[in-house]
mmCIF file of C-alpha atoms and ligand atoms in Angstrom:
data_model
loop_
_atom_site.group_PDB
_atom_site.id
_atom_site.type_symbol
_atom_site.label_atom_id
_atom_site.label_comp_id
_atom_site.label_asym_id
_atom_site.label_seq_id
_atom_site.Cartn_x
_atom_site.Cartn_y
_atom_site.Cartn_z
ATOM 1 C CA MET A 78 55.537 244.227 101.417
ATOM 2 C CA ALA A 79 57.723 243.701 104.495
ATOM 3 C CA GLY A 80 55.245 241.118 105.808
ATOM 4 C CA CYS A 81 56.052 238.876 102.826
ATOM 5 C CA LEU A 82 59.706 238.651 103.767
ATOM 6 C CA PRO A 83 61.067 236.166 106.287
ATOM 7 C CA LEU A 84 62.353 238.867 108.615
ATOM 8 C CA ARG A 85 63.782 238.724 112.106
ATOM 9 C CA ARG A 86 63.045 242.006 113.836
ATOM 10 C CA LEU A 87 65.810 242.863 116.288
ATOM 11 C CA PRO A 88 64.639 243.131 119.907
ATOM 12 C CA GLU A 89 66.222 246.565 120.306
ATOM 13 C CA PHE A 90 64.037 247.934 117.492
ATOM 14 C CA ILE A 91 62.804 251.385 118.437
ATOM 15 C CA MET A 92 61.002 253.977 116.392
ATOM 16 C CA ALA A 93 63.169 256.129 114.181
ATOM 17 C CA ASN A 94 64.169 259.307 115.929
ATOM 18 C CA ILE A 95 66.623 261.092 113.725
ATOM 19 C CA LYS A 96 67.792 264.278 115.412
ATOM 20 C CA SER A 97 70.703 265.244 113.252
ATOM 21 C CA ARG A 98 72.264 264.709 109.881
ATOM 22 C CA LYS A 99 75.788 264.891 111.234
ATOM 23 C CA VAL A 100 78.203 262.150 110.221
ATOM 24 C CA ALA A 101 81.520 261.702 112.033
ATOM 25 C CA ILE A 102 84.215 259.786 110.148
ATOM 26 C CA VAL A 103 87.107 258.349 112.164
ATOM 27 C CA GLY A 104 90.153 257.752 110.002
ATOM 28 C CA ALA A 105 90.838 260.389 107.339
ATOM 29 C CA GLY A 106 92.942 258.135 105.105
ATOM 30 C CA ALA A 107 92.024 256.751 101.688
ATOM 31 C CA VAL A 108 88.675 255.263 102.774
ATOM 32 C CA GLY A 109 87.633 258.003 105.223
ATOM 33 C CA SER A 110 88.415 260.902 102.886
ATOM 34 C CA GLY A 111 86.836 259.038 99.955
ATOM 35 C CA LEU A 112 83.684 258.612 102.013
ATOM 36 C CA ALA A 113 83.650 262.302 102.989
ATOM 37 C CA PHE A 114 83.924 263.211 99.290
ATOM 38 C CA ALA A 115 81.161 260.806 98.239
ATOM 39 C CA LEU A 116 78.907 261.978 101.084
ATOM 40 C CA ALA A 117 79.392 265.612 100.124
ATOM 41 C CA GLN A 118 78.457 264.793 96.523
ATOM 42 C CA ALA A 119 75.407 262.856 97.690
ATOM 43 C CA GLY A 120 74.103 265.900 99.588
ATOM 44 C CA ILE A 121 72.660 263.842 102.432
ATOM 45 C CA ALA A 122 74.627 265.140 105.438
ATOM 46 C CA GLU A 123 74.464 268.556 107.093
ATOM 47 C CA GLU A 124 77.819 268.190 108.781
ATOM 48 C CA ILE A 125 80.813 265.903 108.267
ATOM 49 C CA ALA A 126 83.406 265.746 111.058
ATOM 50 C CA LEU A 127 86.747 264.153 110.173
ATOM 51 C CA VAL A 128 88.766 262.602 113.015
ATOM 52 C CA ASP A 129 92.278 261.135 112.779
ATOM 53 C CA VAL A 130 95.198 260.538 115.160
ATOM 54 C CA ASN A 131 97.107 262.406 112.496
ATOM 55 C CA ALA A 132 95.369 265.730 113.184
ATOM 56 C CA ASP A 133 97.104 267.468 110.275
ATOM 57 C CA LEU A 134 95.774 264.861 107.848
ATOM 58 C CA ALA A 135 92.212 265.435 109.098
ATOM 59 C CA LYS A 136 92.674 269.210 108.805
ATOM 60 C CA GLY A 137 94.121 268.964 105.297
ATOM 61 C CA GLN A 138 91.393 266.640 104.035
ATOM 62 C CA ALA A 139 88.643 268.809 105.570
ATOM 63 C CA LEU A 140 90.042 271.982 104.035
ATOM 64 C CA ASP A 141 90.505 270.368 100.626
ATOM 65 C CA LEU A 142 86.912 269.049 100.701
ATOM 66 C CA ALA A 143 85.468 272.324 102.006
ATOM 67 C CA HIS A 144 86.827 274.141 98.954
ATOM 68 C CA GLY A 145 84.256 272.302 96.857
ATOM 69 C CA ALA A 146 81.461 273.927 98.881
ATOM 70 C CA PRO A 147 80.173 276.063 95.969
ATOM 71 C CA PHE A 148 79.629 272.899 93.923
ATOM 72 C CA TYR A 149 77.550 270.700 96.240
ATOM 73 C CA ARG A 150 74.580 271.049 98.567
ATOM 74 C CA PRO A 151 75.258 272.861 101.861
ATOM 75 C CA VAL A 152 77.339 270.779 104.257
ATOM 76 C CA THR A 153 79.864 271.799 106.880
ATOM 77 C CA ILE A 154 83.052 269.745 106.580
ATOM 78 C CA ARG A 155 85.647 270.125 109.321
ATOM 79 C CA ALA A 156 88.361 268.355 111.257
ATOM 80 C CA ALA A 157 87.393 267.474 114.801
ATOM 81 C CA ALA A 158 88.772 265.702 117.851
ATOM 82 C CA GLY A 159 87.656 264.468 121.266
ATOM 83 C CA PRO A 160 84.075 264.023 122.468
ATOM 84 C CA GLU A 161 82.873 267.057 120.517
ATOM 85 C CA ALA A 162 83.581 265.180 117.264
ATOM 86 C CA TYR A 163 80.996 262.513 118.096
ATOM 87 C CA ARG A 164 78.416 264.587 119.945
ATOM 88 C CA ASP A 165 75.117 264.921 118.042
ATOM 89 C CA ALA A 166 76.280 262.612 115.229
ATOM 90 C CA ALA A 167 73.532 260.344 113.903
ATOM 91 C CA VAL A 168 76.187 258.056 112.411
ATOM 92 C CA VAL A 169 79.832 257.529 113.293
ATOM 93 C CA VAL A 170 81.782 255.712 110.586
ATOM 94 C CA VAL A 171 85.007 254.024 111.669
ATOM 95 C CA THR A 172 87.626 253.632 108.933
ATOM 96 C CA ALA A 173 90.607 253.993 111.282
ATOM 97 C CA GLY A 174 93.272 251.344 111.410
ATOM 98 C CA LYS A 175 95.776 249.519 109.299
ATOM 99 C CA ALA A 176 95.036 248.692 105.683
ATOM 100 C CA GLN A 177 96.419 245.703 103.732
ATOM 101 C CA SER A 178 100.057 246.566 103.001
ATOM 102 C CA GLY A 179 100.032 244.780 99.628
ATOM 103 C CA PRO A 180 98.326 242.124 97.523
ATOM 104 C CA ASP A 181 99.990 239.344 99.581
ATOM 105 C CA GLN A 182 98.363 240.364 102.852
ATOM 106 C CA SER A 183 94.833 239.167 103.632
ATOM 107 C CA ARG A 184 92.283 241.195 105.575
ATOM 108 C CA LEU A 185 92.371 238.681 108.413
ATOM 109 C CA ASP A 186 96.099 239.418 108.936
ATOM 110 C CA LEU A 187 95.090 242.803 110.346
ATOM 111 C CA THR A 188 92.904 241.362 113.107
ATOM 112 C CA GLN A 189 94.788 242.033 116.373
ATOM 113 C CA THR A 190 95.817 245.621 115.668
ATOM 114 C CA ASN A 191 92.555 246.791 114.172
ATOM 115 C CA ALA A 192 90.323 245.111 116.768
ATOM 116 C CA ARG A 193 92.244 246.987 119.460
ATOM 117 C CA ILE A 194 92.034 250.318 117.609
ATOM 118 C CA VAL A 195 88.303 250.069 116.880
ATOM 119 C CA THR A 196 87.460 248.869 120.407
ATOM 120 C CA GLY A 197 89.236 251.958 121.771
ATOM 121 C CA ILE A 198 87.348 254.236 119.379
ATOM 122 C CA ALA A 199 84.019 252.566 120.275
ATOM 123 C CA ALA A 200 84.642 253.401 123.954
ATOM 124 C CA GLU A 201 85.287 257.047 123.058
ATOM 125 C CA ILE A 202 82.108 257.232 120.962
ATOM 126 C CA GLN A 203 80.101 255.608 123.742
ATOM 127 C CA ALA A 204 81.290 258.160 126.309
ATOM 128 C CA ALA A 205 80.280 261.056 124.045
ATOM 129 C CA ASN A 206 77.245 259.790 122.165
ATOM 130 C CA PRO A 207 75.766 256.413 123.151
ATOM 131 C CA GLU A 208 72.777 257.009 120.837
ATOM 132 C CA ALA A 209 74.832 257.008 117.629
ATOM 133 C CA VAL A 210 74.697 254.290 115.009
ATOM 134 C CA VAL A 211 78.252 253.074 114.465
ATOM 135 C CA LEU A 212 79.244 251.811 111.036
ATOM 136 C CA VAL A 213 82.601 250.008 110.876
ATOM 137 C CA ALA A 214 84.663 249.662 107.687
ATOM 138 C CA THR A 215 88.016 248.777 109.253
ATOM 139 C CA ASN A 216 89.186 245.317 108.191
ATOM 140 C CA PRO A 217 88.746 242.489 108.817
ATOM 141 C CA VAL A 218 85.383 244.177 109.129
ATOM 142 C CA ASP A 219 83.301 241.216 110.364
ATOM 143 C CA VAL A 220 85.723 240.261 113.140
ATOM 144 C CA VAL A 221 86.441 243.848 114.155
ATOM 145 C CA THR A 222 82.727 244.769 114.310
ATOM 146 C CA HIS A 223 81.922 241.643 116.320
ATOM 147 C CA VAL A 224 84.674 242.213 118.894
ATOM 148 C CA ALA A 225 84.183 245.976 119.221
ATOM 149 C CA ARG A 226 80.421 245.554 119.735
ATOM 150 C CA LEU A 227 80.790 242.874 122.381
ATOM 151 C CA ARG A 228 83.553 244.708 124.250
ATOM 152 C CA SER A 229 81.660 248.009 124.239
ATOM 153 C CA ARG A 230 78.279 246.303 124.813
ATOM 154 C CA TRP A 231 76.813 248.356 121.992
ATOM 155 C CA PRO A 232 73.166 247.408 121.331
ATOM 156 C CA ARG A 233 72.759 244.761 118.661
ATOM 157 C CA GLY A 234 72.046 246.342 115.301
ATOM 158 C CA ARG A 235 73.324 249.795 116.231
ATOM 159 C CA MET A 236 76.922 248.792 115.515
ATOM 160 C CA LEU A 237 77.169 247.265 112.068
ATOM 161 C CA GLY A 238 79.928 246.556 109.571
ATOM 162 C CA SER A 239 80.066 247.487 105.907
ATOM 163 C CA GLY A 240 79.938 243.743 105.243
ATOM 164 C CA THR A 241 79.674 242.619 101.645
ATOM 165 C CA VAL A 242 77.900 245.728 100.323
ATOM 166 C CA LEU A 243 80.971 246.577 98.242
ATOM 167 C CA ASP A 244 81.482 242.949 97.152
ATOM 168 C CA SER A 245 77.817 242.759 96.108
ATOM 169 C CA ALA A 246 78.272 245.953 94.067
ATOM 170 C CA ARG A 247 81.334 244.428 92.365
ATOM 171 C CA PHE A 248 79.310 241.289 91.646
ATOM 172 C CA ARG A 249 76.423 243.290 90.188
ATOM 173 C CA TRP A 250 78.799 245.278 87.998
ATOM 174 C CA LEU A 251 80.556 242.161 86.660
ATOM 175 C CA LEU A 252 77.225 240.437 85.976
ATOM 176 C CA ALA A 253 75.921 243.573 84.281
ATOM 177 C CA GLU A 254 79.018 243.756 82.065
ATOM 178 C CA HIS A 255 78.685 240.072 81.218
ATOM 179 C CA CYS A 256 74.979 240.224 80.367
ATOM 180 C CA GLY A 257 74.999 243.668 78.751
ATOM 181 C CA ILE A 258 72.293 244.847 81.159
ATOM 182 C CA ALA A 259 72.463 247.946 83.395
ATOM 183 C CA PRO A 260 73.738 247.129 86.915
ATOM 184 C CA GLN A 261 70.560 248.734 88.288
ATOM 185 C CA ASN A 262 68.623 245.842 86.710
ATOM 186 C CA VAL A 263 70.887 243.200 88.223
ATOM 187 C CA HIS A 264 70.047 242.174 91.784
ATOM 188 C CA ALA A 265 72.705 239.997 93.293
ATOM 189 C CA SER A 266 74.399 239.455 96.642
ATOM 190 C CA ILE A 267 77.728 238.251 97.926
ATOM 191 C CA LEU A 268 77.283 236.889 101.456
ATOM 192 C CA GLY A 269 79.449 235.765 104.382
ATOM 193 C CA GLU A 270 82.869 237.142 105.276
ATOM 194 C CA HIS A 271 84.039 240.331 103.569
ATOM 195 C CA GLY A 272 87.089 238.374 102.489
ATOM 196 C CA ASP A 273 88.360 235.138 101.058
ATOM 197 C CA SER A 274 85.481 232.871 102.215
ATOM 198 C CA GLU A 275 82.705 235.069 100.804
ATOM 199 C CA PHE A 276 80.362 233.415 98.291
ATOM 200 C CA ALA A 277 77.732 234.326 95.709
ATOM 201 C CA ALA A 278 74.110 233.602 96.565
ATOM 202 C CA TRP A 279 73.235 232.517 93.008
ATOM 203 C CA SER A 280 69.771 231.377 94.043
ATOM 204 C CA LEU A 281 68.898 235.030 94.847
ATOM 205 C CA VAL A 282 70.297 236.559 91.625
ATOM 206 C CA HIS A 283 67.786 238.297 89.350
ATOM 207 C CA VAL A 284 68.622 239.831 85.976
ATOM 208 C CA ALA A 285 66.015 242.028 84.288
ATOM 209 C CA GLY A 286 63.511 240.804 86.873
ATOM 210 C CA LEU A 287 64.117 237.114 86.067
ATOM 211 C CA PRO A 288 65.892 234.505 88.188
ATOM 212 C CA MET A 289 69.393 234.002 86.752
ATOM 213 C CA ASP A 290 68.681 230.500 85.368
ATOM 214 C CA ASP A 291 65.513 231.728 83.607
ATOM 215 C CA TYR A 292 67.376 234.705 82.170
ATOM 216 C CA CYS A 293 70.190 232.440 80.883
ATOM 217 C CA SER A 294 67.741 229.994 79.301
ATOM 218 C CA ILE A 295 66.154 232.859 77.332
ATOM 219 C CA CYS A 296 69.404 234.681 76.519
ATOM 220 C CA ARG A 297 71.504 231.655 75.421
ATOM 221 C CA LYS A 298 74.396 233.825 74.324
ATOM 222 C CA CYS A 299 76.920 231.874 76.395
ATOM 223 C CA ASP A 300 77.436 228.862 78.625
ATOM 224 C CA PHE A 301 77.361 231.059 81.683
ATOM 225 C CA VAL A 302 76.775 228.221 84.165
ATOM 226 C CA HIS A 303 80.379 227.113 83.547
ATOM 227 C CA ARG A 304 81.772 230.613 83.881
ATOM 228 C CA ARG A 305 80.080 231.456 87.194
ATOM 229 C CA PRO A 306 82.907 230.298 89.529
ATOM 230 C CA GLN A 307 85.378 232.392 87.553
ATOM 231 C CA LEU A 308 83.235 235.505 87.932
ATOM 232 C CA VAL A 309 82.893 235.000 91.709
ATOM 233 C CA GLU A 310 86.670 234.545 91.983
ATOM 234 C CA GLN A 311 87.035 237.871 90.186
ATOM 235 C CA VAL A 312 84.851 239.518 92.843
ATOM 236 C CA ARG A 313 86.875 237.840 95.613
ATOM 237 C CA ARG A 314 90.206 238.989 94.158
ATOM 238 C CA SER A 315 89.041 242.552 93.328
ATOM 239 C CA ALA A 316 90.616 244.224 96.353
ATOM 240 C CA TYR A 317 93.907 242.348 95.884
ATOM 241 C CA HIS A 318 94.078 243.495 92.256
ATOM 242 C CA ILE A 319 93.292 247.128 93.082
ATOM 243 C CA ILE A 320 95.775 247.171 95.989
ATOM 244 C CA GLY A 321 98.366 245.652 93.642
ATOM 245 C CA TYR A 322 97.761 248.408 91.095
ATOM 246 C CA LYS A 323 97.303 251.504 93.254
ATOM 247 C CA GLY A 324 98.069 250.597 96.878
ATOM 248 C CA SER A 325 94.578 250.864 98.363
ATOM 249 C CA THR A 326 90.909 250.714 97.519
ATOM 250 C CA SER A 327 88.872 253.816 98.194
ATOM 251 C CA PHE A 328 86.270 254.936 95.619
ATOM 252 C CA GLY A 329 84.149 251.770 95.494
ATOM 253 C CA VAL A 330 84.048 251.363 99.261
ATOM 254 C CA ALA A 331 83.285 255.074 99.698
ATOM 255 C CA MET A 332 80.269 254.820 97.386
ATOM 256 C CA ALA A 333 79.081 251.595 99.024
ATOM 257 C CA MET A 334 79.331 253.161 102.486
ATOM 258 C CA THR A 335 77.466 256.240 101.268
ATOM 259 C CA GLN A 336 74.520 253.956 100.467
ATOM 260 C CA ILE A 337 74.583 252.568 104.019
ATOM 261 C CA VAL A 338 74.861 256.023 105.607
ATOM 262 C CA ARG A 339 72.014 257.267 103.406
ATOM 263 C CA ALA A 340 69.807 254.348 104.479
ATOM 264 C CA ILE A 341 70.426 255.298 108.123
ATOM 265 C CA LEU A 342 70.127 259.092 107.804
ATOM 266 C CA ARG A 343 66.968 258.850 105.720
ATOM 267 C CA ASN A 344 65.512 255.822 107.493
ATOM 268 C CA GLU A 345 65.194 254.168 104.079
ATOM 269 C CA ARG A 346 64.773 250.591 105.387
ATOM 270 C CA ARG A 347 66.868 249.465 102.467
ATOM 271 C CA VAL A 348 68.051 245.875 102.149
ATOM 272 C CA LEU A 349 71.853 245.815 102.194
ATOM 273 C CA THR A 350 74.317 243.008 102.903
ATOM 274 C CA VAL A 351 75.930 244.639 105.943
ATOM 275 C CA SER A 352 77.833 242.726 108.658
ATOM 276 C CA ALA A 353 75.185 241.667 111.154
ATOM 277 C CA PRO A 354 75.610 239.838 114.470
ATOM 278 C CA LEU A 355 73.701 236.566 114.199
ATOM 279 C CA GLU A 356 71.825 235.138 117.163
ATOM 280 C CA GLY A 357 70.114 232.115 115.682
ATOM 281 C CA GLU A 358 69.333 233.450 112.218
ATOM 282 C CA TYR A 359 70.462 230.948 109.574
ATOM 283 C CA GLY A 360 71.063 228.572 112.490
ATOM 284 C CA LEU A 361 74.202 230.544 113.436
ATOM 285 C CA THR A 362 75.267 232.303 116.623
ATOM 286 C CA ASP A 363 78.324 234.146 117.950
ATOM 287 C CA VAL A 364 79.408 235.466 114.577
ATOM 288 C CA THR A 365 79.030 238.679 112.581
ATOM 289 C CA LEU A 366 79.008 238.515 108.778
ATOM 290 C CA GLY A 367 77.487 239.894 105.597
ATOM 291 C CA ILE A 368 73.822 238.992 105.295
ATOM 292 C CA PRO A 369 70.813 240.847 103.811
ATOM 293 C CA CYS A 370 69.469 243.266 106.415
ATOM 294 C CA VAL A 371 66.870 246.019 106.511
ATOM 295 C CA VAL A 372 68.891 249.155 107.292
ATOM 296 C CA GLY A 373 67.154 252.224 108.685
ATOM 297 C CA ALA A 374 67.482 254.949 111.298
ATOM 298 C CA ASN A 375 68.422 252.459 114.013
ATOM 299 C CA GLY A 376 71.076 250.685 111.972
ATOM 300 C CA ILE A 377 70.158 247.052 111.342
ATOM 301 C CA GLU A 378 66.447 246.902 112.040
ATOM 302 C CA GLU A 379 65.712 243.452 110.673
ATOM 303 C CA ILE A 380 67.672 240.484 109.397
ATOM 304 C CA VAL A 381 66.268 238.891 106.259
ATOM 305 C CA GLU A 382 66.448 235.112 106.342
ATOM 306 C CA ALA A 383 66.797 234.486 102.637
ATOM 307 C CA ARG A 384 65.985 231.060 101.200
ATOM 308 C CA LEU A 385 69.485 229.877 100.360
ATOM 309 C CA SER A 386 70.174 226.638 98.509
ATOM 310 C CA PRO A 387 71.732 223.779 100.531
ATOM 311 C CA VAL A 388 75.141 224.521 98.946
ATOM 312 C CA GLU A 389 74.871 228.208 99.841
ATOM 313 C CA ARG A 390 73.923 227.258 103.424
ATOM 314 C CA GLN A 391 77.120 225.210 103.583
ATOM 315 C CA ASP A 392 79.122 228.124 102.195
ATOM 316 C CA LEU A 393 77.652 230.399 104.853
ATOM 317 C CA GLU A 394 78.470 227.904 107.606
ATOM 318 C CA ARG A 395 82.028 227.566 106.301
ATOM 319 C CA SER A 396 82.478 231.330 106.256
ATOM 320 C CA ALA A 397 81.099 231.560 109.817
ATOM 321 C CA LEU A 398 83.505 228.824 110.943
ATOM 322 C CA ILE A 399 86.514 230.690 109.547
ATOM 323 C CA LEU A 400 85.429 233.932 111.209
ATOM 324 C CA ARG A 401 84.829 232.156 114.537
ATOM 325 C CA GLU A 402 88.349 230.686 114.385
ATOM 326 C CA HIS A 403 89.731 234.203 114.083
ATOM 327 C CA LEU A 404 87.502 235.431 116.889
ATOM 328 C CA ALA A 405 88.807 232.616 119.102
ATOM 329 C CA GLN A 406 92.372 233.845 118.560
ATOM 330 C CA LEU A 407 91.369 237.218 120.009
ATOM 331 C CA ALA A 408 89.767 235.815 123.164
HETATM 332 P P1 NAD B 917 94.759 254.565 105.571
HETATM 333 O O1 NAD B 917 96.030 254.117 106.167
HETATM 334 O O2 NAD B 917 94.786 255.400 104.337
HETATM 335 O O3 NAD B 917 93.895 255.371 106.659
HETATM 336 C C1 NAD B 917 93.709 254.907 107.959
HETATM 337 C C2 NAD B 917 93.736 256.116 108.867
HETATM 338 O O4 NAD B 917 93.382 255.712 110.192
HETATM 339 C C3 NAD B 917 95.117 256.788 108.965
HETATM 340 O O5 NAD B 917 95.032 258.119 108.515
HETATM 341 C C4 NAD B 917 95.474 256.698 110.453
HETATM 342 O O6 NAD B 917 96.174 257.834 110.934
HETATM 343 C C5 NAD B 917 94.081 256.579 111.084
HETATM 344 N N1 NAD B 917 94.072 256.025 112.433
HETATM 345 C C6 NAD B 917 94.729 254.932 112.903
HETATM 346 N N2 NAD B 917 94.435 254.740 114.211
HETATM 347 C C7 NAD B 917 93.544 255.698 114.557
HETATM 348 C C8 NAD B 917 92.837 256.017 115.750
HETATM 349 N N3 NAD B 917 93.000 255.288 116.878
HETATM 350 N N4 NAD B 917 91.988 257.069 115.755
HETATM 351 C C9 NAD B 917 91.834 257.827 114.633
HETATM 352 N N5 NAD B 917 92.472 257.581 113.470
HETATM 353 C C10 NAD B 917 93.316 256.515 113.425
HETATM 354 O O7 NAD B 917 93.895 253.252 105.337
HETATM 355 P P2 NAD B 917 92.615 253.121 104.378
HETATM 356 O O8 NAD B 917 93.061 252.668 103.045
HETATM 357 O O9 NAD B 917 91.776 254.355 104.520
HETATM 358 O O10 NAD B 917 91.873 251.872 105.048
HETATM 359 C C11 NAD B 917 91.264 252.021 106.332
HETATM 360 C C12 NAD B 917 90.635 250.698 106.751
HETATM 361 O O11 NAD B 917 89.516 250.413 105.904
HETATM 362 C C13 NAD B 917 91.586 249.500 106.616
HETATM 363 O O12 NAD B 917 91.425 248.611 107.701
HETATM 364 C C14 NAD B 917 91.140 248.846 105.311
HETATM 365 O O13 NAD B 917 91.482 247.487 105.239
HETATM 366 C C15 NAD B 917 89.650 249.083 105.426
HETATM 367 N N6 NAD B 917 88.876 248.930 104.180
HETATM 368 C C16 NAD B 917 87.648 248.397 104.294
HETATM 369 C C17 NAD B 917 86.875 248.199 103.177
HETATM 370 C C18 NAD B 917 85.490 247.587 103.329
HETATM 371 O O14 NAD B 917 84.800 247.296 102.355
HETATM 372 N N7 NAD B 917 85.050 247.361 104.559
HETATM 373 C C19 NAD B 917 87.360 248.559 101.899
HETATM 374 C C20 NAD B 917 88.616 249.146 101.828
HETATM 375 C C21 NAD B 917 89.384 249.321 102.970
#
């Protein structure tokens, strides 16, 4: 199967060697605690360590979550701090940092502060557990992951961002609602920046096993071709709407991140649109963005070079350009 895909195997690829099922989560706020809850429900971790500069918050969240112990598979959930928090963790998830303060603030506005916070955390993880796979969710996730990886010299692929996994899930859900088909039977990806320049890879969309255009030509219930831009804009504005309504997003991202953590802990080699550092793939270098990747025990194990249409290639290049401009401001 894998041989049929245009894959770029990362040079650091090593055989899976999972020693633990411990997950450390840095940042016990809306996203971090949501992830701990979703992970506990998923029953895939043996231990979840919650870390936060606000130690009381970490303690409170851990205690609250631990009280559900009789209702999910065995997992130790506790607050932790210092090197001990990271030691033996197979995956460290970083959700620490500032979130968008309201619907008027973009993810890229958070760049300076969050890049500094995550770089500092990456150094602490490295000192305690250089073997860990580090998954970053802190926004702007592509820029933050890129900078933190370069500054900490983390091996390529073993520090990845949550990318457009959540955006792709939102896209699949909206398409599923539109077509009246279960989201499990809709395969679709949002690529590029996890943010305003992201785009839909329509040429890769499959509904009920059929390419989107073929499905539409059989279905004929609507003039969907004309409605496509509107649907993508809905995906793009999702976070702004949710933040406007309730102040933060947490459940969707927690479930999306659970899929990524599961792929790593179980060495699933699942294709997910995580933030990957590009070194020539898609003709791009010096940028990290959401692209389909094979995710397994070593983090990103391969980058899938999907056959994008010429327009989608341009969209990807535009997204990369915007991210590079933000990276340049941090230099
Ligand atoms: P939040 O304010 O609820 O939680 C952030 C937590 O980080 C706080 O509890 C804070 O005390 C902690 N923190 C800050 N600096 C720290 C440090 N140096 N070490 C340990 N803990 C530290 O925010 P949130 O809503 O949970 O969002 C967290 C981040 O996730 C934001 O940057 C947000 O934009 C991002 N996010 C990403 C996605 C995605 O898909 N990638 C989705 C939603 C939110």
